[in-house]
XYZ file of N, CA, C and O in Angstrom:
352
model
N 7.779 8.339 11.408
C 7.176 9.131 10.362
C 6.133 10.023 11.018
O 5.379 9.571 11.865
N 6.074 11.278 10.610
C 5.067 12.199 11.146
C 4.261 12.781 9.985
O 4.825 13.292 9.029
N 2.916 12.702 10.077
C 2.006 13.228 9.060
C 0.980 14.144 9.708
O 0.540 13.899 10.826
N 0.569 15.184 9.008
C -0.528 16.042 9.475
C -1.839 15.356 9.107
O -2.021 14.913 7.981
N -2.766 15.243 10.069
C -4.038 14.566 9.816
C -5.106 15.114 10.759
O -4.879 16.096 11.464
N -6.258 14.467 10.789
C -7.364 14.834 11.674
C -7.825 13.605 12.429
O -7.769 12.494 11.923
N -8.300 13.795 13.652
C -8.906 12.739 14.444
C -10.081 13.350 15.177
O -9.895 14.296 15.960
N -11.282 12.860 14.908
C -12.515 13.383 15.492
C -12.551 14.910 15.322
O -12.668 15.658 16.279
N -12.371 15.359 14.083
C -12.420 16.776 13.701
C -11.354 17.650 14.354
O -11.490 18.868 14.399
N -10.297 17.052 14.868
C -9.213 17.810 15.485
C -7.920 17.559 14.718
O -7.510 16.410 14.560
N -7.262 18.629 14.213
C -5.984 18.414 13.525
C -4.906 17.983 14.516
O -4.874 18.457 15.653
N -4.048 17.052 14.079
C -2.945 16.627 14.922
C -1.869 15.963 14.090
O -2.097 15.600 12.944
N -0.691 15.839 14.660
C 0.422 15.181 13.994
C 0.334 13.683 14.256
O 0.400 13.246 15.398
N 0.172 12.903 13.183
C 0.116 11.450 13.302
C 1.540 10.901 13.256
O 2.260 11.129 12.290
N 1.932 10.232 14.288
C 3.233 9.568 14.336
C 3.028 8.084 14.056
O 2.145 7.465 14.628
N 3.849 7.537 13.161
C 3.769 6.124 12.826
C 5.104 5.492 13.190
O 6.145 5.915 12.697
N 5.055 4.493 14.073
C 6.281 3.827 14.520
C 6.479 2.528 13.758
O 5.578 1.693 13.668
N 7.665 2.388 13.178
C 8.046 1.144 12.507
C 8.488 0.157 13.579
O 9.314 0.477 14.422
N 7.927 -1.067 13.547
C 8.210 -2.055 14.593
C 8.929 -3.289 14.055
O 8.870 -4.348 14.659
N 9.575 -3.164 12.893
C 10.338 -4.281 12.358
C 9.533 -5.137 11.399
O 8.472 -4.756 10.928
N 10.071 -6.317 11.124
C 9.415 -7.250 10.209
C 8.766 -8.385 10.995
O 9.226 -8.737 12.071
N 7.704 -8.933 10.414
C 7.008 -10.051 11.044
C 6.405 -10.924 9.943
O 5.903 -10.405 8.942
N 6.461 -12.223 10.123
C 5.843 -13.157 9.176
C 4.374 -13.311 9.540
O 4.034 -13.619 10.684
N 3.499 -13.078 8.567
C 2.053 -13.154 8.776
C 1.501 -14.313 7.949
O 1.781 -14.426 6.756
N 0.696 -15.169 8.583
C 0.041 -16.248 7.853
C -1.205 -15.679 7.182
O -2.038 -15.057 7.841
N -1.290 -15.879 5.859
C -2.429 -15.379 5.096
C -3.033 -16.506 4.286
O -2.502 -17.614 4.231
N -4.113 -16.198 3.625
C -4.765 -17.131 2.715
C -3.828 -17.507 1.563
O -3.971 -18.537 0.936
N -2.836 -16.666 1.299
C -1.892 -16.857 0.196
C -0.558 -17.430 0.665
O 0.399 -17.443 -0.074
N -0.498 -17.888 1.893
C 0.740 -18.417 2.465
C 1.321 -17.445 3.480
O 0.735 -16.412 3.789
N 2.482 -17.761 4.005
C 3.143 -16.892 4.968
C 3.876 -15.797 4.223
O 4.598 -16.050 3.268
N 3.658 -14.550 4.662
C 4.214 -13.387 3.990
C 5.023 -12.568 4.997
O 4.553 -12.300 6.099
N 6.237 -12.179 4.614
C 7.043 -11.293 5.459
C 6.532 -9.868 5.279
O 6.390 -9.386 4.153
N 6.244 -9.211 6.404
C 5.646 -7.877 6.365
C 6.413 -6.890 7.235
O 7.068 -7.280 8.206
N 6.280 -5.608 6.883
C 6.689 -4.526 7.769
C 5.524 -4.306 8.728
O 4.362 -4.325 8.324
N 5.849 -4.063 9.987
C 4.816 -3.858 11.003
C 4.877 -2.402 11.470
O 5.950 -1.899 11.807
N 3.725 -1.728 11.479
C 3.655 -0.322 11.861
C 2.607 -0.104 12.943
O 1.568 -0.773 12.960
N 2.874 0.849 13.817
C 1.922 1.293 14.834
C 1.623 2.777 14.605
O 2.401 3.636 15.012
N 0.488 3.107 13.941
C 0.092 4.513 13.886
C -0.331 4.932 15.295
O -1.101 4.233 15.947
N 0.196 6.040 15.781
C -0.093 6.476 17.146
C -1.567 6.857 17.272
O -2.096 7.610 16.469
N -2.225 6.310 18.268
C -3.616 6.648 18.546
C -3.679 7.563 19.759
O -2.759 7.596 20.580
N -4.769 8.304 19.841
C -4.963 9.186 20.997
C -5.668 8.387 22.094
O -6.686 7.733 21.832
N -5.142 8.448 23.296
C -5.817 7.811 24.422
C -7.090 8.611 24.675
O -7.050 9.821 24.885
N -8.219 7.922 24.579
C -9.511 8.601 24.687
C -10.574 7.569 25.041
O -10.250 6.475 25.480
N -11.822 7.921 24.804
C -12.876 6.937 25.056
C -12.897 5.856 23.983
O -13.639 4.895 24.096
N -12.064 5.966 22.919
C -11.951 4.931 21.895
C -10.804 3.960 22.178
O -10.945 2.760 22.024
N -9.623 4.498 22.537
C -8.414 3.683 22.672
C -7.825 3.789 24.075
O -7.835 4.850 24.692
N -7.237 2.663 24.554
C -6.614 2.619 25.875
C -5.166 3.108 25.848
O -4.690 3.681 26.812
N -4.437 2.800 24.756
C -3.020 3.168 24.666
C -2.752 3.884 23.339
O -3.628 3.984 22.478
N -1.522 4.342 23.160
C -1.142 5.038 21.929
C -0.746 4.069 20.818
O -0.444 4.505 19.713
N -0.743 2.768 21.094
C -0.385 1.771 20.077
C -1.482 0.720 19.920
O -1.233 -0.473 19.864
N -2.722 1.179 19.817
C -3.851 0.263 19.699
C -4.247 -0.049 18.260
O -5.235 -0.734 18.028
N -3.491 0.465 17.292
C -3.701 0.103 15.892
C -2.396 -0.469 15.353
O -1.321 0.071 15.602
N -2.506 -1.579 14.625
C -1.344 -2.204 13.992
C -1.672 -2.442 12.526
O -2.773 -2.874 12.203
N -0.705 -2.136 11.659
C -0.857 -2.365 10.223
C 0.343 -3.171 9.744
O 1.483 -2.847 10.078
N 0.079 -4.232 8.959
C 1.135 -5.043 8.358
C 1.094 -4.832 6.849
O 0.036 -4.970 6.224
N 2.249 -4.510 6.254
C 2.375 -4.248 4.826
C 3.479 -5.148 4.286
O 4.538 -5.276 4.914
N 3.261 -5.777 3.116
C 4.266 -6.686 2.569
C 5.630 -6.003 2.460
O 5.719 -4.842 2.085
N 6.658 -6.755 2.800
C 8.035 -6.237 2.804
C 8.673 -6.479 1.441
O 9.714 -7.116 1.325
N 8.011 -5.967 0.400
C 8.556 -6.044 -0.955
C 8.187 -4.758 -1.676
O 7.597 -3.854 -1.084
N 8.492 -4.665 -2.953
C 8.253 -3.411 -3.668
C 6.767 -3.105 -3.858
O 6.399 -1.959 -4.090
N 5.888 -4.098 -3.722
C 4.443 -3.877 -3.893
C 3.810 -3.164 -2.702
O 2.826 -2.456 -2.854
N 4.343 -3.377 -1.486
C 3.823 -2.752 -0.260
C 2.303 -2.909 -0.128
O 1.565 -1.954 0.079
N 1.842 -4.136 -0.213
C 0.411 -4.423 -0.129
C -0.007 -4.541 1.337
O 0.588 -5.309 2.089
N -1.029 -3.784 1.766
C -1.529 -3.948 3.130
C -2.142 -5.332 3.291
O -3.037 -5.701 2.542
N -1.649 -6.109 4.244
C -2.084 -7.492 4.416
C -3.046 -7.640 5.586
O -3.994 -8.409 5.531
N -2.809 -6.870 6.640
C -3.623 -7.021 7.845
C -3.694 -5.686 8.572
O -2.756 -4.901 8.560
N -4.843 -5.468 9.238
C -5.078 -4.273 10.035
C -5.777 -4.718 11.303
O -6.685 -5.547 11.250
N -5.352 -4.173 12.437
C -5.995 -4.521 13.705
C -6.160 -3.264 14.541
O -5.208 -2.509 14.723
N -7.365 -3.036 15.030
C -7.658 -1.906 15.920
C -8.212 -2.465 17.225
O -9.261 -3.102 17.244
N -7.466 -2.255 18.297
C -7.876 -2.712 19.619
C -8.550 -1.540 20.336
O -7.890 -0.676 20.875
N -9.877 -1.533 20.281
C -10.633 -0.442 20.893
C -11.155 -0.906 22.249
O -11.098 -2.088 22.572
N -11.660 0.034 23.019
C -12.152 -0.313 24.355
C -13.340 -1.267 24.299
O -13.491 -2.115 25.171
N -14.165 -1.163 23.272
C -15.366 -2.005 23.205
C -15.128 -3.341 22.517
O -15.843 -4.306 22.774
N -14.141 -3.396 21.618
C -13.878 -4.630 20.866
C -12.584 -4.471 20.077
O -12.048 -3.383 19.957
N -12.104 -5.590 19.544
C -10.952 -5.569 18.643
C -11.447 -5.890 17.243
O -12.153 -6.878 17.044
N -11.084 -5.023 16.304
C -11.472 -5.207 14.915
C -10.249 -5.622 14.110
O -9.200 -5.006 14.214
N -10.392 -6.677 13.307
C -9.297 -7.162 12.478
C -9.774 -7.263 11.041
O -10.888 -7.735 10.786
N -8.922 -6.820 10.117
C -9.214 -6.939 8.687
C -8.038 -7.655 8.035
O -6.882 -7.286 8.259
N -8.336 -8.684 7.264
C -7.314 -9.439 6.547
C -7.540 -9.283 5.049
O -8.686 -9.235 4.583
N -6.465 -9.272 4.292
C -6.532 -9.177 2.839
C -7.318 -10.361 2.284
O -7.045 -11.515 2.621
N -8.305 -10.075 1.445
C -9.116 -11.120 0.839
C -8.715 -11.378 -0.612
O -8.787 -12.500 -1.078
N -8.307 -10.321 -1.314
C -7.988 -10.444 -2.722
C -7.142 -9.247 -3.136
O -7.229 -8.191 -2.514
N -6.347 -9.416 -4.163
C -5.573 -8.291 -4.674
C -5.248 -8.503 -6.143
O -5.234 -9.626 -6.621
N -5.057 -7.399 -6.852
C -4.670 -7.417 -8.245
C -3.522 -6.422 -8.396
O -3.675 -5.249 -8.039
N -2.369 -6.886 -8.854
C -1.249 -5.989 -9.063
C -1.443 -5.234 -10.370
O -1.918 -5.803 -11.361
N -1.108 -3.936 -10.399
C -1.269 -3.167 -11.640
C -0.347 -3.688 -12.729
O 0.753 -4.172 -12.445
N -0.815 -3.587 -13.963
C 0.015 -4.000 -15.096
C 1.094 -2.965 -15.326
O 0.876 -1.773 -15.140
N 2.265 -3.437 -15.736
C 3.375 -2.519 -15.983
C 3.379 -2.042 -17.406
O 2.929 -2.625 -18.304
């Protein structure tokens, strides 16, 4: 997938690579997710072009479950804490 975006005030084409499905252990049990790598720019922030990973539920809800950014100074991880599905 290619999207037009900005990074540090510079416009660029964001490429997102689909990396298959993966089972993620969450507070709500094990969830099958789609795994994506948004392409990062190698710079003073990131070492490689795949230093960010996003996991999204592999169902019609597509809920982001986990996010990980491996930066040169540290690795930041965010896990889903709570969610509310919209009423139909």
